[in-house]
Amino acid sequence: MEASLRRSDQPVAIVLMGVAGSGKTTLGLALAARLGLTFYDADDFHPPANVAKMSAGIPLTDEDRAPWLARLADLLRDSLGEGRSVALACSALKRRYRDRLREGCPAILFVHQVGDRAMIAERMKHRPGHYMPPSLLDSQFAALELPDADENVLTLDGTEPPALLVDQVVARIAGS
């Protein structure tokens, strides 16, 4: 990991949040490549029932998401407990979802990638083999609760090149 990334020897946790198609995975992979972080995509942790619902165009409920969020919170806590820095691409659309992920590791940096609906819908059309159909994008925007000022959130323009976004995340971590 870059020496300038952080001031302490503590591992870091970064959660890349936002609606489907906002660029979370792209940024997470770029961060992992540059910083040597372990990268996880929360999509890989959904149980088969959740994937089936989304594949059928049915939005998930809070109840559907609860076990998934518990697994992800455990993953973050365990990674930090083992001394591993980690990046996780996870929608984390609601404050209570972000709060659940913070349990056991309150210093998580959330990176919220934003973009307009048309741009994100266009991106979603070009994701081959992904189970989340563009038809669910409106439900994602409807569920999104913008982060409050008291949350540790860096908001980025999702239309910027990934290398620039990585620079912004690194600068934020280095300054914290």
mmCIF file with all atom_site columns, C-alpha atoms in Angstrom:
data_model
loop_
_atom_site.group_PDB
_atom_site.id
_atom_site.type_symbol
_atom_site.label_atom_id
_atom_site.label_alt_id
_atom_site.label_comp_id
_atom_site.label_asym_id
_atom_site.label_entity_id
_atom_site.label_seq_id
_atom_site.pdbx_PDB_ins_code
_atom_site.Cartn_x
_atom_site.Cartn_y
_atom_site.Cartn_z
_atom_site.occupancy
_atom_site.B_iso_or_equiv
_atom_site.pdbx_formal_charge
_atom_site.auth_seq_id
_atom_site.auth_comp_id
_atom_site.auth_asym_id
_atom_site.auth_atom_id
_atom_site.pdbx_PDB_model_num
ATOM 1   C CA . MET A 1 1   ? 0.000   0.000   0.000   1.00 0.00 ? 1   MET A CA 1
ATOM 2   C CA . GLU A 1 2   ? 1.272   3.503   -0.759  1.00 0.00 ? 2   GLU A CA 1
ATOM 3   C CA . ALA A 1 3   ? 3.076   5.034   2.195   1.00 0.00 ? 3   ALA A CA 1
ATOM 4   C CA . SER A 1 4   ? 1.169   8.284   1.670   1.00 0.00 ? 4   SER A CA 1
ATOM 5   C CA . LEU A 1 5   ? -2.220  6.591   1.844   1.00 0.00 ? 5   LEU A CA 1
ATOM 6   C CA . ARG A 1 6   ? -2.667  6.895   5.573   1.00 0.00 ? 6   ARG A CA 1
ATOM 7   C CA . ARG A 1 7   ? -0.978  8.463   8.554   1.00 0.00 ? 7   ARG A CA 1
ATOM 8   C CA . SER A 1 8   ? -1.311  5.513   10.911  1.00 0.00 ? 8   SER A CA 1
ATOM 9   C CA . ASP A 1 9   ? -0.635  1.822   10.674  1.00 0.00 ? 9   ASP A CA 1
ATOM 10  C CA . GLN A 1 10  ? -4.321  1.028   10.969  1.00 0.00 ? 10  GLN A CA 1
ATOM 11  C CA . PRO A 1 11  ? -5.990  -0.725  8.023   1.00 0.00 ? 11  PRO A CA 1
ATOM 12  C CA . VAL A 1 12  ? -8.643  1.215   6.145   1.00 0.00 ? 12  VAL A CA 1
ATOM 13  C CA . ALA A 1 13  ? -12.121 0.278   4.931   1.00 0.00 ? 13  ALA A CA 1
ATOM 14  C CA . ILE A 1 14  ? -13.645 2.036   1.946   1.00 0.00 ? 14  ILE A CA 1
ATOM 15  C CA . VAL A 1 15  ? -17.240 1.406   0.886   1.00 0.00 ? 15  VAL A CA 1
ATOM 16  C CA . LEU A 1 16  ? -18.028 2.544   -2.643  1.00 0.00 ? 16  LEU A CA 1
ATOM 17  C CA . MET A 1 17  ? -21.711 3.396   -2.550  1.00 0.00 ? 17  MET A CA 1
ATOM 18  C CA . GLY A 1 18  ? -24.377 4.532   -4.964  1.00 0.00 ? 18  GLY A CA 1
ATOM 19  C CA . VAL A 1 19  ? -27.115 3.300   -7.222  1.00 0.00 ? 19  VAL A CA 1
ATOM 20  C CA . ALA A 1 20  ? -26.573 0.399   -9.595  1.00 0.00 ? 20  ALA A CA 1
ATOM 21  C CA . GLY A 1 21  ? -24.422 1.411   -12.556 1.00 0.00 ? 21  GLY A CA 1
ATOM 22  C CA . SER A 1 22  ? -22.810 4.399   -10.817 1.00 0.00 ? 22  SER A CA 1
ATOM 23  C CA . GLY A 1 23  ? -19.298 2.975   -11.194 1.00 0.00 ? 23  GLY A CA 1
ATOM 24  C CA . LYS A 1 24  ? -18.681 1.401   -7.784  1.00 0.00 ? 24  LYS A CA 1
ATOM 25  C CA . THR A 1 25  ? -16.991 -1.745  -9.079  1.00 0.00 ? 25  THR A CA 1
ATOM 26  C CA . THR A 1 26  ? -14.856 0.119   -11.604 1.00 0.00 ? 26  THR A CA 1
ATOM 27  C CA . LEU A 1 27  ? -13.581 2.466   -8.896  1.00 0.00 ? 27  LEU A CA 1
ATOM 28  C CA . GLY A 1 28  ? -13.112 -0.378  -6.406  1.00 0.00 ? 28  GLY A CA 1
ATOM 29  C CA . LEU A 1 29  ? -10.994 -2.361  -8.838  1.00 0.00 ? 29  LEU A CA 1
ATOM 30  C CA . ALA A 1 30  ? -8.929  0.734   -9.643  1.00 0.00 ? 30  ALA A CA 1
ATOM 31  C CA . LEU A 1 31  ? -8.368  1.406   -5.927  1.00 0.00 ? 31  LEU A CA 1
ATOM 32  C CA . ALA A 1 32  ? -7.378  -2.211  -5.350  1.00 0.00 ? 32  ALA A CA 1
ATOM 33  C CA . ALA A 1 33  ? -4.892  -2.121  -8.227  1.00 0.00 ? 33  ALA A CA 1
ATOM 34  C CA . ARG A 1 34  ? -3.306  1.127   -7.113  1.00 0.00 ? 34  ARG A CA 1
ATOM 35  C CA . LEU A 1 35  ? -3.312  0.626   -3.355  1.00 0.00 ? 35  LEU A CA 1
ATOM 36  C CA . GLY A 1 36  ? -3.071  -3.121  -2.907  1.00 0.00 ? 36  GLY A CA 1
ATOM 37  C CA . LEU A 1 37  ? -6.428  -3.285  -1.131  1.00 0.00 ? 37  LEU A CA 1
ATOM 38  C CA . THR A 1 38  ? -8.536  -6.405  -1.037  1.00 0.00 ? 38  THR A CA 1
ATOM 39  C CA . PHE A 1 39  ? -11.602 -5.686  -3.182  1.00 0.00 ? 39  PHE A CA 1
ATOM 40  C CA . TYR A 1 40  ? -15.034 -7.208  -2.746  1.00 0.00 ? 40  TYR A CA 1
ATOM 41  C CA . ASP A 1 41  ? -18.207 -6.652  -4.730  1.00 0.00 ? 41  ASP A CA 1
ATOM 42  C CA . ALA A 1 42  ? -21.308 -6.873  -2.543  1.00 0.00 ? 42  ALA A CA 1
ATOM 43  C CA . ASP A 1 43  ? -23.227 -8.272  -5.529  1.00 0.00 ? 43  ASP A CA 1
ATOM 44  C CA . ASP A 1 44  ? -21.266 -11.499 -5.032  1.00 0.00 ? 44  ASP A CA 1
ATOM 45  C CA . PHE A 1 45  ? -22.687 -11.903 -1.507  1.00 0.00 ? 45  PHE A CA 1
ATOM 46  C CA . HIS A 1 46  ? -26.400 -11.798 -2.325  1.00 0.00 ? 46  HIS A CA 1
ATOM 47  C CA . PRO A 1 47  ? -28.216 -15.057 -1.611  1.00 0.00 ? 47  PRO A CA 1
ATOM 48  C CA . PRO A 1 48  ? -29.753 -16.795 -4.638  1.00 0.00 ? 48  PRO A CA 1
ATOM 49  C CA . ALA A 1 49  ? -33.257 -15.616 -3.683  1.00 0.00 ? 49  ALA A CA 1
ATOM 50  C CA . ASN A 1 50  ? -32.169 -11.972 -3.881  1.00 0.00 ? 50  ASN A CA 1
ATOM 51  C CA . VAL A 1 51  ? -30.488 -12.507 -7.241  1.00 0.00 ? 51  VAL A CA 1
ATOM 52  C CA . ALA A 1 52  ? -33.632 -14.233 -8.544  1.00 0.00 ? 52  ALA A CA 1
ATOM 53  C CA . LYS A 1 53  ? -35.825 -11.313 -7.426  1.00 0.00 ? 53  LYS A CA 1
ATOM 54  C CA . MET A 1 54  ? -33.603 -8.699  -9.012  1.00 0.00 ? 54  MET A CA 1
ATOM 55  C CA . SER A 1 55  ? -33.220 -10.758 -12.191 1.00 0.00 ? 55  SER A CA 1
ATOM 56  C CA . ALA A 1 56  ? -37.012 -10.793 -12.413 1.00 0.00 ? 56  ALA A CA 1
ATOM 57  C CA . GLY A 1 57  ? -37.112 -7.007  -12.063 1.00 0.00 ? 57  GLY A CA 1
ATOM 58  C CA . ILE A 1 58  ? -38.414 -7.065  -8.485  1.00 0.00 ? 58  ILE A CA 1
ATOM 59  C CA . PRO A 1 59  ? -36.775 -4.574  -6.100  1.00 0.00 ? 59  PRO A CA 1
ATOM 60  C CA . LEU A 1 60  ? -35.396 -5.949  -2.839  1.00 0.00 ? 60  LEU A CA 1
ATOM 61  C CA . THR A 1 61  ? -37.002 -5.065  0.469   1.00 0.00 ? 61  THR A CA 1
ATOM 62  C CA . ASP A 1 62  ? -35.228 -4.109  3.673   1.00 0.00 ? 62  ASP A CA 1
ATOM 63  C CA . GLU A 1 63  ? -35.962 -7.627  4.903   1.00 0.00 ? 63  GLU A CA 1
ATOM 64  C CA . ASP A 1 64  ? -34.311 -9.114  1.802   1.00 0.00 ? 64  ASP A CA 1
ATOM 65  C CA . ARG A 1 65  ? -31.232 -7.008  2.387   1.00 0.00 ? 65  ARG A CA 1
ATOM 66  C CA . ALA A 1 66  ? -30.825 -7.607  6.153   1.00 0.00 ? 66  ALA A CA 1
ATOM 67  C CA . PRO A 1 67  ? -28.873 -10.927 6.024   1.00 0.00 ? 67  PRO A CA 1
ATOM 68  C CA . TRP A 1 68  ? -26.797 -9.638  3.120   1.00 0.00 ? 68  TRP A CA 1
ATOM 69  C CA . LEU A 1 69  ? -25.856 -6.485  5.032   1.00 0.00 ? 69  LEU A CA 1
ATOM 70  C CA . ALA A 1 70  ? -24.984 -8.586  8.097   1.00 0.00 ? 70  ALA A CA 1
ATOM 71  C CA . ARG A 1 71  ? -22.574 -10.661 5.975   1.00 0.00 ? 71  ARG A CA 1
ATOM 72  C CA . LEU A 1 72  ? -20.984 -7.525  4.580   1.00 0.00 ? 72  LEU A CA 1
ATOM 73  C CA . ALA A 1 73  ? -20.625 -5.910  8.022   1.00 0.00 ? 73  ALA A CA 1
ATOM 74  C CA . ASP A 1 74  ? -18.917 -9.094  9.234   1.00 0.00 ? 74  ASP A CA 1
ATOM 75  C CA . LEU A 1 75  ? -16.628 -9.056  6.198   1.00 0.00 ? 75  LEU A CA 1
ATOM 76  C CA . LEU A 1 76  ? -15.541 -5.471  6.867   1.00 0.00 ? 76  LEU A CA 1
ATOM 77  C CA . ARG A 1 77  ? -15.051 -6.031  10.596  1.00 0.00 ? 77  ARG A CA 1
ATOM 78  C CA . ASP A 1 78  ? -13.131 -9.271  10.059  1.00 0.00 ? 78  ASP A CA 1
ATOM 79  C CA . SER A 1 79  ? -10.912 -7.743  7.361   1.00 0.00 ? 79  SER A CA 1
ATOM 80  C CA . LEU A 1 80  ? -9.936  -4.835  9.580   1.00 0.00 ? 80  LEU A CA 1
ATOM 81  C CA . GLY A 1 81  ? -9.512  -7.176  12.552  1.00 0.00 ? 81  GLY A CA 1
ATOM 82  C CA . GLU A 1 82  ? -7.041  -9.211  10.480  1.00 0.00 ? 82  GLU A CA 1
ATOM 83  C CA . GLY A 1 83  ? -5.139  -6.044  9.579   1.00 0.00 ? 83  GLY A CA 1
ATOM 84  C CA . ARG A 1 84  ? -6.271  -6.008  5.930   1.00 0.00 ? 84  ARG A CA 1
ATOM 85  C CA . SER A 1 85  ? -7.336  -2.827  4.191   1.00 0.00 ? 85  SER A CA 1
ATOM 86  C CA . VAL A 1 86  ? -10.410 -3.402  2.091   1.00 0.00 ? 86  VAL A CA 1
ATOM 87  C CA . ALA A 1 87  ? -12.636 -1.764  -0.507  1.00 0.00 ? 87  ALA A CA 1
ATOM 88  C CA . LEU A 1 88  ? -16.239 -2.899  -0.881  1.00 0.00 ? 88  LEU A CA 1
ATOM 89  C CA . ALA A 1 89  ? -18.572 -1.932  -3.716  1.00 0.00 ? 89  ALA A CA 1
ATOM 90  C CA . CYS A 1 90  ? -22.014 -1.844  -2.086  1.00 0.00 ? 90  CYS A CA 1
ATOM 91  C CA . SER A 1 91  ? -25.059 0.253   -2.902  1.00 0.00 ? 91  SER A CA 1
ATOM 92  C CA . ALA A 1 92  ? -25.581 1.237   0.781   1.00 0.00 ? 92  ALA A CA 1
ATOM 93  C CA . LEU A 1 93  ? -28.542 3.286   -0.383  1.00 0.00 ? 93  LEU A CA 1
ATOM 94  C CA . LYS A 1 94  ? -30.093 4.034   3.004   1.00 0.00 ? 94  LYS A CA 1
ATOM 95  C CA . ARG A 1 95  ? -28.622 5.547   6.141   1.00 0.00 ? 95  ARG A CA 1
ATOM 96  C CA . ARG A 1 96  ? -29.605 2.476   8.156   1.00 0.00 ? 96  ARG A CA 1
ATOM 97  C CA . TYR A 1 97  ? -27.708 0.260   5.686   1.00 0.00 ? 97  TYR A CA 1
ATOM 98  C CA . ARG A 1 98  ? -24.601 2.412   6.072   1.00 0.00 ? 98  ARG A CA 1
ATOM 99  C CA . ASP A 1 99  ? -25.034 2.363   9.846   1.00 0.00 ? 99  ASP A CA 1
ATOM 100 C CA . ARG A 1 100 ? -25.238 -1.447  9.739   1.00 0.00 ? 100 ARG A CA 1
ATOM 101 C CA . LEU A 1 101 ? -21.977 -1.599  7.789   1.00 0.00 ? 101 LEU A CA 1
ATOM 102 C CA . ARG A 1 102 ? -20.340 0.728   10.327  1.00 0.00 ? 102 ARG A CA 1
ATOM 103 C CA . GLU A 1 103 ? -21.079 -1.651  13.228  1.00 0.00 ? 103 GLU A CA 1
ATOM 104 C CA . GLY A 1 104 ? -17.745 -2.874  14.503  1.00 0.00 ? 104 GLY A CA 1
ATOM 105 C CA . CYS A 1 105 ? -15.777 -0.525  12.243  1.00 0.00 ? 105 CYS A CA 1
ATOM 106 C CA . PRO A 1 106 ? -17.069 3.046   12.607  1.00 0.00 ? 106 PRO A CA 1
ATOM 107 C CA . ALA A 1 107 ? -14.207 4.712   10.699  1.00 0.00 ? 107 ALA A CA 1
ATOM 108 C CA . ILE A 1 108 ? -15.310 3.428   7.284   1.00 0.00 ? 108 ILE A CA 1
ATOM 109 C CA . LEU A 1 109 ? -14.958 5.947   4.491   1.00 0.00 ? 109 LEU A CA 1
ATOM 110 C CA . PHE A 1 110 ? -17.994 5.885   2.229   1.00 0.00 ? 110 PHE A CA 1
ATOM 111 C CA . VAL A 1 111 ? -17.366 7.082   -1.324  1.00 0.00 ? 111 VAL A CA 1
ATOM 112 C CA . HIS A 1 112 ? -20.614 8.067   -3.034  1.00 0.00 ? 112 HIS A CA 1
ATOM 113 C CA . GLN A 1 113 ? -20.432 8.191   -6.802  1.00 0.00 ? 113 GLN A CA 1
ATOM 114 C CA . VAL A 1 114 ? -23.165 10.325  -8.289  1.00 0.00 ? 114 VAL A CA 1
ATOM 115 C CA . GLY A 1 115 ? -24.420 10.812  -11.810 1.00 0.00 ? 115 GLY A CA 1
ATOM 116 C CA . ASP A 1 116 ? -27.625 11.591  -13.609 1.00 0.00 ? 116 ASP A CA 1
ATOM 117 C CA . ARG A 1 117 ? -30.172 8.905   -14.323 1.00 0.00 ? 117 ARG A CA 1
ATOM 118 C CA . ALA A 1 118 ? -29.689 8.950   -18.118 1.00 0.00 ? 118 ALA A CA 1
ATOM 119 C CA . MET A 1 119 ? -25.921 8.418   -17.880 1.00 0.00 ? 119 MET A CA 1
ATOM 120 C CA . ILE A 1 120 ? -26.282 5.607   -15.365 1.00 0.00 ? 120 ILE A CA 1
ATOM 121 C CA . ALA A 1 121 ? -29.058 3.922   -17.365 1.00 0.00 ? 121 ALA A CA 1
ATOM 122 C CA . GLU A 1 122 ? -26.803 3.967   -20.419 1.00 0.00 ? 122 GLU A CA 1
ATOM 123 C CA . ARG A 1 123 ? -24.001 2.330   -18.430 1.00 0.00 ? 123 ARG A CA 1
ATOM 124 C CA . MET A 1 124 ? -26.370 -0.356  -17.182 1.00 0.00 ? 124 MET A CA 1
ATOM 125 C CA . LYS A 1 125 ? -27.346 -1.273  -20.739 1.00 0.00 ? 125 LYS A CA 1
ATOM 126 C CA . HIS A 1 126 ? -23.710 -2.161  -21.426 1.00 0.00 ? 126 HIS A CA 1
ATOM 127 C CA . ARG A 1 127 ? -23.080 -4.485  -18.467 1.00 0.00 ? 127 ARG A CA 1
ATOM 128 C CA . PRO A 1 128 ? -23.153 -7.934  -20.037 1.00 0.00 ? 128 PRO A CA 1
ATOM 129 C CA . GLY A 1 129 ? -24.371 -10.756 -17.835 1.00 0.00 ? 129 GLY A CA 1
ATOM 130 C CA . HIS A 1 130 ? -25.286 -8.642  -14.810 1.00 0.00 ? 130 HIS A CA 1
ATOM 131 C CA . TYR A 1 131 ? -28.486 -9.681  -13.046 1.00 0.00 ? 131 TYR A CA 1
ATOM 132 C CA . MET A 1 132 ? -29.587 -6.139  -12.162 1.00 0.00 ? 132 MET A CA 1
ATOM 133 C CA . PRO A 1 133 ? -31.782 -4.944  -15.048 1.00 0.00 ? 133 PRO A CA 1
ATOM 134 C CA . PRO A 1 134 ? -31.972 -1.262  -15.995 1.00 0.00 ? 134 PRO A CA 1
ATOM 135 C CA . SER A 1 135 ? -35.683 -1.423  -15.136 1.00 0.00 ? 135 SER A CA 1
ATOM 136 C CA . LEU A 1 136 ? -34.733 -1.377  -11.428 1.00 0.00 ? 136 LEU A CA 1
ATOM 137 C CA . LEU A 1 137 ? -32.817 1.895   -11.659 1.00 0.00 ? 137 LEU A CA 1
ATOM 138 C CA . ASP A 1 138 ? -35.839 3.995   -10.675 1.00 0.00 ? 138 ASP A CA 1
ATOM 139 C CA . SER A 1 139 ? -36.296 1.888   -7.524  1.00 0.00 ? 139 SER A CA 1
ATOM 140 C CA . GLN A 1 140 ? -32.611 2.468   -6.696  1.00 0.00 ? 140 GLN A CA 1
ATOM 141 C CA . PHE A 1 141 ? -32.994 6.250   -6.968  1.00 0.00 ? 141 PHE A CA 1
ATOM 142 C CA . ALA A 1 142 ? -36.238 6.088   -4.954  1.00 0.00 ? 142 ALA A CA 1
ATOM 143 C CA . ALA A 1 143 ? -34.510 4.178   -2.140  1.00 0.00 ? 143 ALA A CA 1
ATOM 144 C CA . LEU A 1 144 ? -31.387 6.369   -2.094  1.00 0.00 ? 144 LEU A CA 1
ATOM 145 C CA . GLU A 1 145 ? -31.044 8.473   1.046   1.00 0.00 ? 145 GLU A CA 1
ATOM 146 C CA . LEU A 1 146 ? -28.348 11.025  0.429   1.00 0.00 ? 146 LEU A CA 1
ATOM 147 C CA . PRO A 1 147 ? -25.652 10.910  3.098   1.00 0.00 ? 147 PRO A CA 1
ATOM 148 C CA . ASP A 1 148 ? -25.949 13.322  6.006   1.00 0.00 ? 148 ASP A CA 1
ATOM 149 C CA . ALA A 1 149 ? -23.191 15.757  6.972   1.00 0.00 ? 149 ALA A CA 1
ATOM 150 C CA . ASP A 1 150 ? -22.341 13.653  10.053  1.00 0.00 ? 150 ASP A CA 1
ATOM 151 C CA . GLU A 1 151 ? -21.450 10.623  7.929   1.00 0.00 ? 151 GLU A CA 1
ATOM 152 C CA . ASN A 1 152 ? -17.890 10.032  6.733   1.00 0.00 ? 152 ASN A CA 1
ATOM 153 C CA . VAL A 1 153 ? -18.737 10.333  3.029   1.00 0.00 ? 153 VAL A CA 1
ATOM 154 C CA . LEU A 1 154 ? -16.741 11.584  0.087   1.00 0.00 ? 154 LEU A CA 1
ATOM 155 C CA . THR A 1 155 ? -19.049 12.456  -2.820  1.00 0.00 ? 155 THR A CA 1
ATOM 156 C CA . LEU A 1 156 ? -17.540 12.136  -6.288  1.00 0.00 ? 156 LEU A CA 1
ATOM 157 C CA . ASP A 1 157 ? -18.703 12.912  -9.807  1.00 0.00 ? 157 ASP A CA 1
ATOM 158 C CA . GLY A 1 158 ? -19.162 9.488   -11.377 1.00 0.00 ? 158 GLY A CA 1
ATOM 159 C CA . THR A 1 159 ? -18.561 10.906  -14.852 1.00 0.00 ? 159 THR A CA 1
ATOM 160 C CA . GLU A 1 160 ? -14.892 11.640  -14.050 1.00 0.00 ? 160 GLU A CA 1
ATOM 161 C CA . PRO A 1 161 ? -12.179 9.192   -15.174 1.00 0.00 ? 161 PRO A CA 1
ATOM 162 C CA . PRO A 1 162 ? -11.468 6.418   -12.633 1.00 0.00 ? 162 PRO A CA 1
ATOM 163 C CA . ALA A 1 163 ? -7.820  7.515   -12.217 1.00 0.00 ? 163 ALA A CA 1
ATOM 164 C CA . LEU A 1 164 ? -8.952  10.978  -11.105 1.00 0.00 ? 164 LEU A CA 1
ATOM 165 C CA . LEU A 1 165 ? -11.483 9.450   -8.699  1.00 0.00 ? 165 LEU A CA 1
ATOM 166 C CA . VAL A 1 166 ? -8.759  7.222   -7.216  1.00 0.00 ? 166 VAL A CA 1
ATOM 167 C CA . ASP A 1 167 ? -6.596  10.321  -6.685  1.00 0.00 ? 167 ASP A CA 1
ATOM 168 C CA . GLN A 1 168 ? -9.468  11.991  -4.826  1.00 0.00 ? 168 GLN A CA 1
ATOM 169 C CA . VAL A 1 169 ? -10.021 8.972   -2.569  1.00 0.00 ? 169 VAL A CA 1
ATOM 170 C CA . VAL A 1 170 ? -6.284  8.706   -1.820  1.00 0.00 ? 170 VAL A CA 1
ATOM 171 C CA . ALA A 1 171 ? -6.141  12.416  -0.981  1.00 0.00 ? 171 ALA A CA 1
ATOM 172 C CA . ARG A 1 172 ? -9.085  12.074  1.397   1.00 0.00 ? 172 ARG A CA 1
ATOM 173 C CA . ILE A 1 173 ? -7.575  9.096   3.203   1.00 0.00 ? 173 ILE A CA 1
ATOM 174 C CA . ALA A 1 174 ? -4.151  10.713  3.425   1.00 0.00 ? 174 ALA A CA 1
ATOM 175 C CA . GLY A 1 175 ? -5.716  13.795  4.979   1.00 0.00 ? 175 GLY A CA 1
ATOM 176 C CA . SER A 1 176 ? -7.724  11.898  7.595   1.00 0.00 ? 176 SER A CA 1
#
